[in-house]
Coordinates of C-alpha atoms and ligand atoms in Angstrom, one line a residue:
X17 CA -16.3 -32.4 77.9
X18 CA -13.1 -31.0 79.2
X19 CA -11.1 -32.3 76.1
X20 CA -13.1 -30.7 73.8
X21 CA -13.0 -27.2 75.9
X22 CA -9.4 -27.2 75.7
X23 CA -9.6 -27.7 71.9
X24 CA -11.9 -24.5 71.7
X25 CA -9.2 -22.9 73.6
X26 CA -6.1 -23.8 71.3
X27 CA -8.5 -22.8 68.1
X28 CA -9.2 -19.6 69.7
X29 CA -5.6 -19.3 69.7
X30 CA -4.3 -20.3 67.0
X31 CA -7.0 -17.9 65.1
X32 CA -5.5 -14.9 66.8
X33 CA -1.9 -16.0 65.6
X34 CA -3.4 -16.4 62.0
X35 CA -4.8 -13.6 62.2
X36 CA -1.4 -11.6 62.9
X37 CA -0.5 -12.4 59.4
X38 CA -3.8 -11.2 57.4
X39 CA -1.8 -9.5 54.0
X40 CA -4.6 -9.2 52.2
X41 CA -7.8 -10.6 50.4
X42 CA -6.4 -13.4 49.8
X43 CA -4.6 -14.8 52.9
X44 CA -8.2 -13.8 54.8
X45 CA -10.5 -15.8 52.1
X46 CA -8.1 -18.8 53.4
X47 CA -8.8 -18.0 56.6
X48 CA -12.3 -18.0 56.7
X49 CA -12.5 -21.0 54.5
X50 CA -9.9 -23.1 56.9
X51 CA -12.0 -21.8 60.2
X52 CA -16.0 -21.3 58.8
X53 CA -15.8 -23.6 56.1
X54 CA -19.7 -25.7 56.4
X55 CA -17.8 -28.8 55.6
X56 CA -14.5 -29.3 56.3
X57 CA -14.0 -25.8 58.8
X58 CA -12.5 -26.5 62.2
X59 CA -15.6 -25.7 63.7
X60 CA -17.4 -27.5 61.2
X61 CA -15.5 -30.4 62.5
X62 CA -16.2 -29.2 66.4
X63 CA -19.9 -29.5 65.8
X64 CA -19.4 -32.6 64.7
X65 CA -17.8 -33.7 67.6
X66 CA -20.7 -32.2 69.9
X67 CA -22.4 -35.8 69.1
X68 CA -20.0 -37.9 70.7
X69 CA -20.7 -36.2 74.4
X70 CA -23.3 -36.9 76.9
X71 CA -26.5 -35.2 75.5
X72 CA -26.9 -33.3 78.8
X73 CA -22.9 -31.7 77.8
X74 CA -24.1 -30.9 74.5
X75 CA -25.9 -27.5 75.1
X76 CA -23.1 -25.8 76.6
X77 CA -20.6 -27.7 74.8
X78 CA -22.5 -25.9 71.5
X79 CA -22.7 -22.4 73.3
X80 CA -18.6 -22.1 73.7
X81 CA -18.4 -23.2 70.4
X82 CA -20.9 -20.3 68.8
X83 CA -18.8 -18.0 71.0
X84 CA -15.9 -18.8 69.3
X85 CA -17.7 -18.8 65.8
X86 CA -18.8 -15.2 66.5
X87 CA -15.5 -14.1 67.6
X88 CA -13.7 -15.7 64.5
X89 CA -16.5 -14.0 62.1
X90 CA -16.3 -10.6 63.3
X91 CA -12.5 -10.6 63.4
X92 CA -12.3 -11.3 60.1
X93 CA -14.9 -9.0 59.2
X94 CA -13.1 -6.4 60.8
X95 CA -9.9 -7.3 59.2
X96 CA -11.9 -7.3 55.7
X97 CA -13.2 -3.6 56.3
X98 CA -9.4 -2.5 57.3
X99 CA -7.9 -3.9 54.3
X100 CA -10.7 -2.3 51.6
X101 CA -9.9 1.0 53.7
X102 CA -6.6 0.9 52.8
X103 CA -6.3 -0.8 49.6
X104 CA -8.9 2.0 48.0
X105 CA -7.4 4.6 49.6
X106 CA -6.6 7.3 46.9
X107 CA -3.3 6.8 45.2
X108 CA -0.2 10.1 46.4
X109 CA -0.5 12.1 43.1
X110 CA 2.1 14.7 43.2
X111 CA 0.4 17.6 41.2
X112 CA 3.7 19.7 40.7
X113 CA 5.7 17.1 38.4
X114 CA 5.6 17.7 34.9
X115 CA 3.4 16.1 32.8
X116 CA 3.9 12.5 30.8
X117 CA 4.4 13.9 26.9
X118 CA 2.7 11.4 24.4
X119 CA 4.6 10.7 21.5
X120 CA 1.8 10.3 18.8
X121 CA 2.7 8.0 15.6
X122 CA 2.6 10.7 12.5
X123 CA 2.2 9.6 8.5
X124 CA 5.6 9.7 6.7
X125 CA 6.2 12.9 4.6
X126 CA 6.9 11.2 1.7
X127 CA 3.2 9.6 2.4
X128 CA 1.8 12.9 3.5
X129 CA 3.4 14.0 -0.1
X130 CA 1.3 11.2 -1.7
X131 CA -1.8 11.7 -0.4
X132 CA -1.6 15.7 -1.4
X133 CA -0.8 14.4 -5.2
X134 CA -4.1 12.2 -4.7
X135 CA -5.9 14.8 -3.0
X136 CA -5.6 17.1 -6.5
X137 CA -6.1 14.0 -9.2
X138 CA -9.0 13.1 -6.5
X139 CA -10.8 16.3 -7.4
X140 CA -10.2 16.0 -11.3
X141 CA -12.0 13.1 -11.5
X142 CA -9.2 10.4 -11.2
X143 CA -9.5 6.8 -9.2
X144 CA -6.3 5.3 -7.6
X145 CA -5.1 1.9 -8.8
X146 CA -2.6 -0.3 -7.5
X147 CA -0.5 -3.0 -8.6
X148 CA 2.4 -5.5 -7.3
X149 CA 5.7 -4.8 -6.8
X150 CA 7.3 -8.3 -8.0
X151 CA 6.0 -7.9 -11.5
X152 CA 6.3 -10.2 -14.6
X153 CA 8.8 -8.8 -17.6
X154 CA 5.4 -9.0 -19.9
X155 CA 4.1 -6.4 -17.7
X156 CA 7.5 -4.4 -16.8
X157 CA 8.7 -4.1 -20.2
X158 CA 7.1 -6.1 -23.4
X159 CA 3.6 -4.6 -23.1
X160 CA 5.2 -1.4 -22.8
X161 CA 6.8 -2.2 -26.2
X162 CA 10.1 -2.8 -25.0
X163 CA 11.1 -6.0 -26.7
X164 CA 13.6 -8.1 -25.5
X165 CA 17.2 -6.9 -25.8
X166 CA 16.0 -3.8 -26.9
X167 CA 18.7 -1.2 -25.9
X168 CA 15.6 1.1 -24.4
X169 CA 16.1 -1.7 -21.5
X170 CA 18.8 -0.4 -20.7
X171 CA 17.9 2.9 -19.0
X172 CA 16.1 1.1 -16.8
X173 CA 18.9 -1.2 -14.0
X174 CA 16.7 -3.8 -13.2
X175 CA 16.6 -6.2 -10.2
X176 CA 15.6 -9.9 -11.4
X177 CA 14.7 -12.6 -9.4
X178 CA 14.3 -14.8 -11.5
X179 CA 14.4 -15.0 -15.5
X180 CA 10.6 -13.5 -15.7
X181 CA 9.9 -12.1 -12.5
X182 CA 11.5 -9.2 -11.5
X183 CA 11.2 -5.8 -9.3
X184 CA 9.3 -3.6 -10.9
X185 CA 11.3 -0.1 -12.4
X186 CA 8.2 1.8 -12.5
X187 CA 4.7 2.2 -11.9
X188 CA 4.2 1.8 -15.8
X189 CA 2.8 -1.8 -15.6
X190 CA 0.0 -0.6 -13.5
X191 CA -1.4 0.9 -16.6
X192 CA -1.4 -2.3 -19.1
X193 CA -3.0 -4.2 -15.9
X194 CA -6.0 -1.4 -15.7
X195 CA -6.5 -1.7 -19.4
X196 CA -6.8 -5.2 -19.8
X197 CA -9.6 -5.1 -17.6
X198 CA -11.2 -2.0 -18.0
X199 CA -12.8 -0.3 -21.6
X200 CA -12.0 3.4 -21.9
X201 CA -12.9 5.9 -20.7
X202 CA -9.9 5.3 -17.8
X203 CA -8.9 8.1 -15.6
X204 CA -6.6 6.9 -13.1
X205 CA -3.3 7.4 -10.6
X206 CA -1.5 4.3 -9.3
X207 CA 0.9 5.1 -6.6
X208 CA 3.5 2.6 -5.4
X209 CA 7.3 1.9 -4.4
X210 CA 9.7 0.8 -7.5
X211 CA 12.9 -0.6 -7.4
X212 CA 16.3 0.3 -10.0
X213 CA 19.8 -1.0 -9.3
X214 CA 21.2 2.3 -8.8
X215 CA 23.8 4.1 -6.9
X216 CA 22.4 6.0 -4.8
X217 CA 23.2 10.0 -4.9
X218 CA 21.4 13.6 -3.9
X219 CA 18.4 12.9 -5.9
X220 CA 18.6 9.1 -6.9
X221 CA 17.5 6.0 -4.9
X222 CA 17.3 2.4 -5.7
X223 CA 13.6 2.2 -3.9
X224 CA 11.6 5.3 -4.4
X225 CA 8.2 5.6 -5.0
X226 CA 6.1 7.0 -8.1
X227 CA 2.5 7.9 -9.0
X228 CA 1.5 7.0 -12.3
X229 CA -1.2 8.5 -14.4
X230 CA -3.1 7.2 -17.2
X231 CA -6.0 8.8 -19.2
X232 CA -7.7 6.9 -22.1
X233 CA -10.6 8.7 -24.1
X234 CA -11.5 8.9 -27.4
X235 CA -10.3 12.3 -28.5
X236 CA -7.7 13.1 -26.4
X237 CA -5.2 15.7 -27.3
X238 CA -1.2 16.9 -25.5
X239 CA -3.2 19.8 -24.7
X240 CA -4.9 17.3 -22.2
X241 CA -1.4 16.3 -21.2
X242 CA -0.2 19.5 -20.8
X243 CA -2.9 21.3 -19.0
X244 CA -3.8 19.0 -16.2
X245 CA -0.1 18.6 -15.4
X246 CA 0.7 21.9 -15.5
X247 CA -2.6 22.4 -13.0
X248 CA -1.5 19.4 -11.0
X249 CA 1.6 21.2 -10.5
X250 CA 0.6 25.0 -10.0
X251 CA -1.4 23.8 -7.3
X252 CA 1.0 21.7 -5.4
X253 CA 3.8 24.3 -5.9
X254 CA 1.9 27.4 -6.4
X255 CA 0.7 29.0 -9.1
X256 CA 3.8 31.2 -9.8
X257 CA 6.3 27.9 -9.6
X258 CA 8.2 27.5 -13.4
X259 CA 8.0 24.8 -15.1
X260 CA 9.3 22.9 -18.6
X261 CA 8.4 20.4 -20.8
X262 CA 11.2 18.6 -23.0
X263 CA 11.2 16.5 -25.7
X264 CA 12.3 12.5 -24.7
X265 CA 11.5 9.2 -25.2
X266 CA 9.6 6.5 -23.5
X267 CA 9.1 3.3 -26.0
X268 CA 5.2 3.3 -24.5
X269 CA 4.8 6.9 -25.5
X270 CA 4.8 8.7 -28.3
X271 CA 5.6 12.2 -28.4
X272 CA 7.4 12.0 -24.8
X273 CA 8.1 14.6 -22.7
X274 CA 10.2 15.4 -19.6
X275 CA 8.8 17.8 -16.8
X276 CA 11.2 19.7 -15.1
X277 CA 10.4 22.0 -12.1
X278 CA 12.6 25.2 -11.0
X279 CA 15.3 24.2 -8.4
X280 CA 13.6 25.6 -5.1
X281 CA 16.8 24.1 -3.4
X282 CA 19.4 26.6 -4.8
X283 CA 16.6 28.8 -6.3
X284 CA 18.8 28.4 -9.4
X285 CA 21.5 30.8 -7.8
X286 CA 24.2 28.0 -6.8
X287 CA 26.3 26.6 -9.6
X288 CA 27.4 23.7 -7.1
X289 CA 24.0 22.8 -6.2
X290 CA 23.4 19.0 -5.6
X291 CA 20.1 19.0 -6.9
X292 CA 19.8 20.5 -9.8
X293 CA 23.9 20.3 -10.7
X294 CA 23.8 24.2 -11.1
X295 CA 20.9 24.0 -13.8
X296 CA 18.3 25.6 -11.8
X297 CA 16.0 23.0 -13.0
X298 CA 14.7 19.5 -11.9
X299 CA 13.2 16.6 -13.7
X300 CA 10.4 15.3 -11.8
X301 CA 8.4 13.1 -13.9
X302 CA 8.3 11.4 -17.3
X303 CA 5.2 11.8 -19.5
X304 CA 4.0 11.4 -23.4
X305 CA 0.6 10.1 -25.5
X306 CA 0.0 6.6 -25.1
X307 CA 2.0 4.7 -27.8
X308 CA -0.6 2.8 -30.5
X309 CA 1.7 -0.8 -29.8
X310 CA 0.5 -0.2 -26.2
X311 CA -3.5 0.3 -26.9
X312 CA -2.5 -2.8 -29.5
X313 CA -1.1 -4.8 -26.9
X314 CA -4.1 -4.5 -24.5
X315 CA -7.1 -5.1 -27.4
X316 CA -8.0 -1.2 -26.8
X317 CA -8.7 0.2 -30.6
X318 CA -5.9 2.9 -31.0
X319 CA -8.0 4.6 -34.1
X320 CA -10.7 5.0 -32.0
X321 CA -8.9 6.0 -28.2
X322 CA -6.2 8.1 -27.2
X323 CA -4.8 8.6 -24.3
X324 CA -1.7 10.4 -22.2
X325 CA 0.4 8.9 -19.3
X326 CA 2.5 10.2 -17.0
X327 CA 4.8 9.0 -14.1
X328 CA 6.4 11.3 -11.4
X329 CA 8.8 10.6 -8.9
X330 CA 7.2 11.1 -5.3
X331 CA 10.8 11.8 -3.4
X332 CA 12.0 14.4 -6.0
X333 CA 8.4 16.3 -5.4
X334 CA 9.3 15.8 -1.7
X335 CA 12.7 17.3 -1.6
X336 CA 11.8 20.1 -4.2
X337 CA 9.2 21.1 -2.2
X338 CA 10.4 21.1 1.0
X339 CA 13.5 22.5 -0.1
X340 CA 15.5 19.8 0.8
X341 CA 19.2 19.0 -0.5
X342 CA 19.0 15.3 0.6
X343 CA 16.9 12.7 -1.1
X344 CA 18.5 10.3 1.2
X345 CA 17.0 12.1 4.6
X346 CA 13.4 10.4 4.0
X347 CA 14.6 7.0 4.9
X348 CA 17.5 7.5 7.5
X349 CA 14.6 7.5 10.2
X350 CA 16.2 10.3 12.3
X351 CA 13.2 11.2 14.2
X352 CA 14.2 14.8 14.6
X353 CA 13.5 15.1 10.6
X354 CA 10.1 13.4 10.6
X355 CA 8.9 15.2 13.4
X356 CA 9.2 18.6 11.8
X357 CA 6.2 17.0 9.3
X358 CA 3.5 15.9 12.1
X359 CA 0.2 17.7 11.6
X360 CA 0.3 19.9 14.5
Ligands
FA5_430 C1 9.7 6.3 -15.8 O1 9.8 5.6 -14.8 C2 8.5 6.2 -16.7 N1 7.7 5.0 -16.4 C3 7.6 7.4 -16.6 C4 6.5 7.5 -17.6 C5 5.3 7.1 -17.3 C6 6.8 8.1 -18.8 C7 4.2 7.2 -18.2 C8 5.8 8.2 -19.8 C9 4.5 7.8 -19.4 P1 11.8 7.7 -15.3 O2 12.8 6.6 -15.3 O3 12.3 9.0 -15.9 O4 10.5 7.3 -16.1 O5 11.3 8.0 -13.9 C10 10.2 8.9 -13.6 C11 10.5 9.8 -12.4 O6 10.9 9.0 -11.3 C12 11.7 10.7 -12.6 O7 11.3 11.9 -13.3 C13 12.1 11.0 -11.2 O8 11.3 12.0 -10.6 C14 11.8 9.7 -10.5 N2 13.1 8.9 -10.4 C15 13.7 8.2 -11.4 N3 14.7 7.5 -11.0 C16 14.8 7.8 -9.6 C17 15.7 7.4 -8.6 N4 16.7 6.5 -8.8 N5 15.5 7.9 -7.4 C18 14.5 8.7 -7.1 N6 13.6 9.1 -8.1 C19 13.8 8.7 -9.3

């Protein structure tokens, strides 16, 4: 038996070193698997040993080796208490630092702009339509009765990428894809980004965005035109803002107008104003009675239906009405500027 009681002793031993080193959860679960494991423990394999003594050494053999199997379980129940103490123990919180300021993600202003313009057409009854970007030149310009080569194309710098396909110049095309599958009565606003091979300057981009309007009934008037852009804009300005109409010409509409708004920048006192070039006034959207070619061109009966369109430039609303002298500040992501539009 001696052998084996010197074994117990050189476990016992070599368990107290071990347990010098107890980290944490871990390291201990290794420990009591290596020592208490049923199968392949030490003193698994001790017990299994008890069968090769005399049977008469057995009994006390088996008591040393229980000793030592208490010991080892308490020890490391001890050490499993100690380290639950101190690993749940309540984290030094230092109440007199400042605080961690969130910096919340905020809509754009020129979408905040947007969705005020869709707010009002929202509550007169209009539905918002979309359409691509990369558009077709039936869509961008020959349903719009542009023909080919017609000099009218040439107000409009346009970004091909291929013969046909191209970026579109204006939300215009959203209308002839609405009336080829919808039958009058259409009420409707597409928003959306367009794309002109400009230079840019104080109030001109080559992306910008535009909302386009489109209203198809039969016996609709320019007094239709005229009053629900003039209430559209009296209620995103104010109701005391001035406002023009002026003759123009779109080859989709006919009579066209232009829609110019006082310059709020300058207030129409600075002849060196950048905005409205000393003017006092700003164009912000193109308008006019849908052309008869147009209803022709999308099987819509143009002695039977009328109907007024209308597209506005969301960055010139935007600058106008926050009074800004920049077009150019809505995309130089300087956070400093977007900030001052979060909703507080
Ligand atoms: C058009 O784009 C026509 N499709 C508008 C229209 C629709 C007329 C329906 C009749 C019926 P225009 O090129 O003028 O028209 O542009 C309309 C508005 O977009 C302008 O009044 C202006 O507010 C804005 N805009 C035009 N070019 C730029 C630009 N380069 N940068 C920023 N805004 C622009």
């Amino acid at each position: 038996m001696e052998p084996l009681v010197q074994r117990i002793d050189i476990l016992r031993r070599t368990f107290d070193e071990a347990c010098r080193g107890i980290a944490d959860i871990k390291v201990l679960q290794d420990l009591r698997n290596k020592f208490l494991s049923r199968k392949r423990g030490y003193l698994a394999q001790l017990l299994e040993e008890l069968k090769s003594l005399p049977v008469s050494e057995r009994p006390e053999a088996g008591g040393r080796i229980n000793v030592l199997k208490d010991y080892i379980q308490s020890r490391l129940d001890e050490a499993e208490r100690t380290l639950a103490a101190t690993t749940t123990a309540s984290p030094r919180i230092d109440l007199s630092l400042p605080g961690r300021t969130r910096l919340w993600g905020a809509p754009h202003p020129l979408m905040l702009v947007t969705q005020e313009i869709e707010a009002i057409f929202l509550s007169m009854g209009f539905a918002i339509e979309e359409g691509p970007e990369i558009e077709t030149d039936y869509y961008n310009f020959e349903a719009l009765n542009f023909p080919p080569h017609h000099p009218a194309r040439d107000d409009w710098d346009t970004l091909y990428t291929t013969d046909n396909l191209l970026l579109r110049t204006h939300t215009s095309p959203v209308q002839i894809r609405v009336m080829e599958r919808r039958k009058p009565p259409i009420r409707i606003i597409c928003p959306g980004r367009v794309f002109r091979h400009e230079t840019p300057d104080a109030t001109h981009l080559p992306m910008f965005y535009q909302v386009e309007g489109l209203v198809v009934d039969e016996g609709i008037t320019f007094a239709n035109l005229k009053g629900t852009l003039e209430y559209f804009l009296k209620t995103f300005f104010g109701e005391k803002v001035k406002i023009r109409f002026r003759p123009s010409f779109f080859p989709f509409t006919e009579p066209s107008a232009e829609v110019d708004i006082e310059c709020l920048v300058c207030g129409g006192g600075d002849a060196q104003c950048r905005v409205c070039g000393g003017t006092g006034w700003k164009e912000i959207l193109g308008a006019g009675m849908v052309d008869p070619q147009v209803f022709k061109n999308v099987n819509i009966d143009p002695e039977r239906y009328a109907g007024w369109a209308f597209g506005l430039g969301v960055e010139r609303v935007a600058m106008i009405s926050h009074q800004l002298p920049e077009i150019k500040s809505f995309y130089e992501n300087d956070l400093r500027f977007i900030r001052q539009f979060m909703i507080k």
